[in-house]
Coordinates of C-alpha atoms and ligand atoms in Angstrom, one line a residue:
M17 CA -13.7 -3.5 -14.9
T18 CA -12.6 -6.6 -13.0
T19 CA -12.6 -6.8 -9.2
K20 CA -9.3 -7.9 -7.9
V21 CA -10.0 -7.9 -4.1
S22 CA -13.4 -8.2 -2.6
L23 CA -13.9 -8.0 1.2
E24 CA -17.4 -9.0 2.0
D25 CA -19.2 -8.5 5.3
I26 CA -16.1 -8.3 7.5
D27 CA -16.5 -8.1 11.3
L28 CA -13.4 -7.4 13.3
S29 CA -13.1 -6.6 17.0
F30 CA -10.3 -6.8 19.6
P31 CA -10.6 -7.6 23.3
G32 CA -11.2 -4.4 25.3
P33 CA -9.0 -3.3 28.2
A34 CA -8.0 -6.0 30.6
G35 CA -10.7 -6.8 33.1
S36 CA -13.5 -5.5 30.9
D37 CA -15.7 -7.8 28.8
T38 CA -16.3 -5.2 26.2
R39 CA -14.7 -5.5 22.8
K40 CA -13.3 -2.8 20.6
V41 CA -15.2 -3.0 17.3
I42 CA -13.1 -2.0 14.3
Y43 CA -15.3 -3.3 11.5
E44 CA -18.9 -4.4 11.3
N45 CA -20.4 -5.7 8.1
F46 CA -17.7 -4.0 6.2
S47 CA -17.4 -4.6 2.5
L48 CA -14.9 -3.2 -0.1
Q49 CA -14.2 -4.0 -3.7
I50 CA -10.9 -3.0 -5.3
E51 CA -10.5 -2.9 -9.0
E52 CA -7.8 -4.6 -10.9
G53 CA -5.1 -2.3 -12.0
S54 CA -6.3 0.6 -9.8
F55 CA -4.2 2.7 -7.5
T56 CA -6.6 2.6 -4.6
V57 CA -5.8 4.9 -1.7
L58 CA -7.3 4.1 1.7
L59 CA -7.6 7.4 3.5
G60 CA -8.5 7.6 7.2
P61 CA -7.6 8.9 10.6
S62 CA -5.1 7.1 12.9
G63 CA -6.6 4.0 14.5
C64 CA -9.5 3.6 12.1
G65 CA -8.2 0.3 10.9
K66 CA -6.2 0.9 7.7
S67 CA -3.2 -1.3 8.5
T68 CA -5.6 -3.9 9.9
L69 CA -7.4 -3.9 6.5
L70 CA -4.1 -4.6 4.6
N71 CA -3.4 -7.4 7.0
I72 CA -6.8 -8.9 6.3
I73 CA -6.3 -8.7 2.6
N74 CA -3.0 -10.6 2.7
G75 CA -4.2 -13.1 5.2
L76 CA -1.9 -12.0 8.1
L77 CA -4.9 -11.2 10.3
K78 CA -8.1 -13.3 10.5
P79 CA -11.2 -11.2 11.0
T80 CA -13.6 -12.2 13.7
R81 CA -16.1 -13.1 11.0
A82 CA -16.1 -12.7 7.2
G83 CA -18.6 -13.4 4.4
G84 CA -15.7 -13.4 2.0
I85 CA -12.0 -12.4 1.5
V86 CA -11.9 -12.9 -2.2
I87 CA -8.9 -12.5 -4.5
D88 CA -9.5 -13.0 -8.2
G89 CA -12.8 -14.7 -7.4
E90 CA -11.4 -17.2 -4.9
D91 CA -11.5 -17.1 -1.2
L92 CA -8.2 -16.5 0.5
R93 CA -9.2 -18.7 3.5
R94 CA -9.6 -21.7 1.3
K95 CA -6.6 -20.9 -0.9
P96 CA -3.9 -19.2 1.3
D97 CA -1.5 -19.4 -1.6
L98 CA -3.3 -16.4 -3.1
S99 CA -1.3 -14.2 -0.7
R100 CA 1.9 -15.1 -2.7
Q101 CA 0.8 -12.7 -5.4
M102 CA 0.9 -9.8 -2.9
A103 CA 3.9 -7.9 -1.6
Y104 CA 4.0 -5.5 1.3
V105 CA 5.8 -2.1 1.7
F106 CA 5.8 -1.0 5.3
Q107 CA 6.0 2.5 6.9
G108 CA 9.7 2.2 7.6
P109 CA 12.1 0.6 5.2
R110 CA 12.7 -2.4 7.5
L111 CA 15.9 -3.4 5.7
L112 CA 18.3 -5.9 7.1
R113 CA 21.3 -3.8 8.1
W114 CA 23.9 -6.5 7.5
K115 CA 22.8 -7.0 3.9
T116 CA 23.3 -4.7 1.0
L117 CA 20.3 -3.1 -0.7
A118 CA 20.5 -5.8 -3.5
Q119 CA 20.9 -8.6 -0.9
N120 CA 17.8 -7.2 0.8
A121 CA 15.9 -7.5 -2.5
R122 CA 17.1 -11.1 -2.9
F123 CA 15.8 -11.7 0.6
G124 CA 12.4 -10.4 -0.6
L125 CA 12.5 -12.8 -3.6
K126 CA 13.4 -15.7 -1.4
G127 CA 10.6 -14.8 1.0
L128 CA 7.8 -14.8 -1.5
G129 CA 9.3 -17.6 -3.6
V130 CA 7.4 -16.8 -6.8
Q131 CA 10.2 -15.8 -9.1
P132 CA 12.6 -18.4 -10.6
K133 CA 16.0 -18.1 -9.1
A134 CA 17.6 -17.8 -12.5
K135 CA 15.8 -14.5 -13.0
W136 CA 16.7 -12.9 -9.6
D137 CA 19.8 -11.0 -10.7
E138 CA 18.1 -9.6 -13.8
L139 CA 15.0 -8.5 -11.8
I140 CA 17.2 -6.8 -9.1
E141 CA 19.2 -4.9 -11.7
K142 CA 16.0 -4.0 -13.6
Y143 CA 14.1 -2.5 -10.7
F144 CA 17.1 -0.8 -8.9
T145 CA 17.7 0.9 -12.3
A146 CA 14.1 1.9 -12.6
V147 CA 14.2 3.7 -9.2
G148 CA 17.5 5.3 -9.9
L149 CA 19.5 3.2 -7.5
R150 CA 21.6 1.1 -10.0
D151 CA 24.9 2.5 -8.7
A152 CA 23.9 2.2 -5.0
M153 CA 22.5 -1.3 -4.9
H154 CA 25.7 -2.8 -3.4
L155 CA 25.8 -0.4 -0.5
Y156 CA 24.5 -1.2 3.0
P157 CA 21.4 0.6 4.3
H158 CA 23.5 2.8 6.7
Q159 CA 25.5 4.1 3.7
V160 CA 22.5 5.6 1.9
S161 CA 19.9 8.2 2.7
G162 CA 16.4 7.6 4.2
G163 CA 14.8 8.2 0.8
M164 CA 17.2 5.7 -0.9
R165 CA 16.4 3.1 1.8
Q166 CA 12.7 3.5 1.2
R167 CA 13.2 3.2 -2.6
A168 CA 15.1 0.0 -1.9
S169 CA 12.2 -1.3 0.2
I170 CA 9.9 -0.6 -2.8
V171 CA 12.3 -2.6 -5.0
R172 CA 12.3 -5.4 -2.5
A173 CA 8.5 -5.7 -3.0
W174 CA 8.5 -4.9 -6.7
V175 CA 11.1 -7.6 -7.8
N176 CA 8.5 -10.1 -7.0
E177 CA 6.3 -8.5 -9.7
P178 CA 3.3 -9.0 -7.4
Q179 CA -0.2 -8.5 -8.8
I180 CA -1.1 -6.7 -5.7
L181 CA 1.1 -4.2 -3.8
L182 CA 0.0 -3.4 -0.3
M183 CA 1.7 -0.1 0.9
D184 CA 1.2 1.1 4.4
E185 CA 2.1 4.8 4.7
P186 CA 5.4 4.1 3.0
F187 CA 6.4 7.8 2.8
S188 CA 5.0 9.2 6.0
H189 CA 8.4 9.3 7.8
L190 CA 10.1 11.1 5.0
D191 CA 10.5 14.9 4.7
E192 CA 8.0 16.5 2.3
I193 CA 10.5 17.0 -0.6
T194 CA 11.8 13.4 -0.4
A195 CA 8.2 12.1 -0.1
A196 CA 7.2 14.1 -3.2
E197 CA 10.1 12.5 -5.1
M198 CA 9.2 9.0 -3.9
R199 CA 5.6 9.5 -5.1
R200 CA 6.9 10.5 -8.5
I201 CA 9.2 7.5 -8.7
L202 CA 6.4 5.2 -7.6
I203 CA 3.9 6.5 -10.1
D204 CA 6.5 6.3 -12.9
L205 CA 7.3 2.7 -12.0
W206 CA 3.6 1.7 -11.8
A207 CA 2.5 3.6 -14.9
S208 CA 5.4 2.3 -17.0
E209 CA 4.1 -1.2 -17.0
E210 CA 1.5 -2.1 -19.6
T211 CA -0.5 -4.3 -17.3
K212 CA -1.0 -2.2 -14.2
R213 CA -0.5 -3.8 -10.8
T214 CA -3.2 -3.2 -8.3
I215 CA -1.9 -1.0 -5.6
V216 CA -3.6 -0.6 -2.2
F217 CA -1.9 2.4 -0.6
V218 CA -2.7 3.5 3.0
T219 CA -2.3 7.1 4.1
H220 CA -3.8 9.7 6.4
D221 CA -2.5 12.4 4.2
I222 CA -5.2 14.1 2.1
S223 CA -2.7 15.8 -0.2
E224 CA -0.9 12.5 -0.8
A225 CA -4.2 10.8 -1.7
A226 CA -5.0 13.6 -4.2
Q227 CA -1.6 13.2 -5.8
L228 CA -1.7 9.5 -6.3
A229 CA -5.1 7.8 -6.4
T230 CA -7.2 6.5 -9.2
D231 CA -9.6 5.5 -6.5
I232 CA -10.1 7.0 -3.1
V233 CA -11.7 5.1 -0.2
M234 CA -12.3 7.3 2.8
L235 CA -12.8 5.6 6.2
T236 CA -14.4 7.0 9.3
P237 CA -13.0 6.5 12.8
A238 CA -13.6 3.0 14.2
P239 CA -16.1 1.3 14.0
S240 CA -15.0 2.1 10.5
S241 CA -17.2 2.5 7.4
I242 CA -16.6 4.0 4.0
C243 CA -17.8 7.6 4.1
L244 CA -16.6 8.5 0.6
R245 CA -15.6 6.5 -2.4
R246 CA -14.5 8.4 -5.5
K247 CA -12.6 7.9 -8.7
V248 CA -10.0 10.4 -9.7
D249 CA -9.5 10.9 -13.4
L250 CA -6.4 13.1 -13.5
A251 CA -3.2 12.4 -15.3
W252 CA 0.3 12.3 -13.7
P253 CA 2.4 14.1 -12.7
R254 CA -0.3 16.1 -10.9
Q255 CA 0.5 19.7 -10.2
L256 CA 0.0 20.4 -6.5
D257 CA -1.2 23.9 -7.2
S258 CA -3.5 23.0 -10.1
D259 CA -7.2 23.8 -9.6
E260 CA -8.1 20.2 -10.0
V261 CA -5.8 18.9 -7.2
I262 CA -6.7 21.8 -4.9
G263 CA -10.4 21.2 -5.6
L264 CA -10.0 17.5 -4.9
E265 CA -8.2 18.1 -1.6
K266 CA -11.0 20.5 -0.6
E267 CA -13.7 18.0 -1.4
L268 CA -11.9 15.4 0.7
R269 CA -11.5 17.7 3.7
H270 CA -15.2 18.6 3.4
A271 CA -16.2 14.9 3.3
F272 CA -14.1 14.3 6.4
A273 CA -15.8 17.1 8.2
E274 CA -19.3 16.3 7.1
R275 CA -19.3 12.5 7.2
A276 CA -16.7 11.6 9.7
G277 CA -16.9 14.6 12.0
I278 CA -13.2 15.4 11.6
R279 CA -12.0 19.0 10.9
F280 CA -8.6 20.1 9.6
Ligands
ATP21 N1 -3.5 -7.0 17.8 C1 -4.3 -6.0 18.3 N2 -4.9 -6.1 19.5 C2 -5.7 -5.1 20.0 N3 -6.1 -4.0 19.3 C3 -5.5 -3.9 18.1 C4 -4.6 -4.9 17.5 N4 -4.3 -4.5 16.3 C5 -4.9 -3.3 16.1 N5 -5.7 -2.9 17.1 C6 -6.5 -1.7 17.3 O1 -7.3 -1.6 16.1 C7 -7.4 -0.3 15.7 C8 -7.0 -0.1 14.3 O2 -5.6 -0.3 14.2 P1 -4.8 -0.1 12.9 O3 -3.4 -0.3 13.2 O4 -5.4 -0.8 11.7 O5 -5.0 1.5 12.6 P2 -4.5 2.5 11.5 O6 -5.7 3.0 10.8 O7 -3.5 1.8 10.6 O8 -3.8 3.6 12.3 P3 -2.4 4.5 12.0 O9 -2.8 5.5 11.0 O10 -2.1 5.1 13.3 O11 -1.4 3.5 11.5 C9 -6.6 0.5 16.7 O12 -7.5 1.1 17.7 C10 -5.7 -0.5 17.3 O13 -5.4 -0.1 18.6
MG22 MG1 -1.5 1.9 10.4

């Protein structure tokens, strides 16, 4: 097993309320290793620092102090270009409304600038086809459904063929049926490639974590620490009502209650 991302001894705090000289501590001596090719799910309550952690991994946010922010054995702070092998999928689709879905994907390609321009059209066609949007890719965002927009935002990241995909609650604003379909499409896309990309997927949804993850990292409320770390060795598609998935969800709920003091 190779470590793809290694956060070492991270401290992060933000200034407290105006007028106070206290600071809000989010992380203290926090370390996390993420395996290459894993589908790692960061699971934790609102405000514990999940989005912040993704921002640290791709260099958007500088922690107060860090022993290391290491990607492929090299420190991101000394080699900021390492962030160009990462792409981000946000909570909402964040598509440009005056561009078609395909043009939005081109915008993503231009933004990261890692794919040769001669390959752009081929990549766009390939990944829109893979998510079932081949016929809709020349439509504008307002002409398609919310689920289709979110699929397009996954394509916008995926066309870069990034080694690391950072996904911040990408399905949390969708209805449950559409979200379930999105999860299946995402797993199909990820599992179809021989060399698996490393996915770091943030959610506060226990059931979603149980459906997707090869690795689960459970975080406590801030100041945040890892209260459970577990591998999941179940094939996909995972049946929501199977004993294994129900058992895993139960275990995660118990862990939250026992180790983070949160009950559902
Ligand atoms: N720029 C900032 N300035 C001050 N505080 C911040 C800043 N960014 C984040 N925080 C605080 O850090 C904490 C963690 O924020 P973060 O957005 O990472 O939480 P989260 O786990 O992603 O929550 P959610 O599930 O609601 O998205 C929160 O308390 C937030 O208010
Ligand atoms: Mg967040």
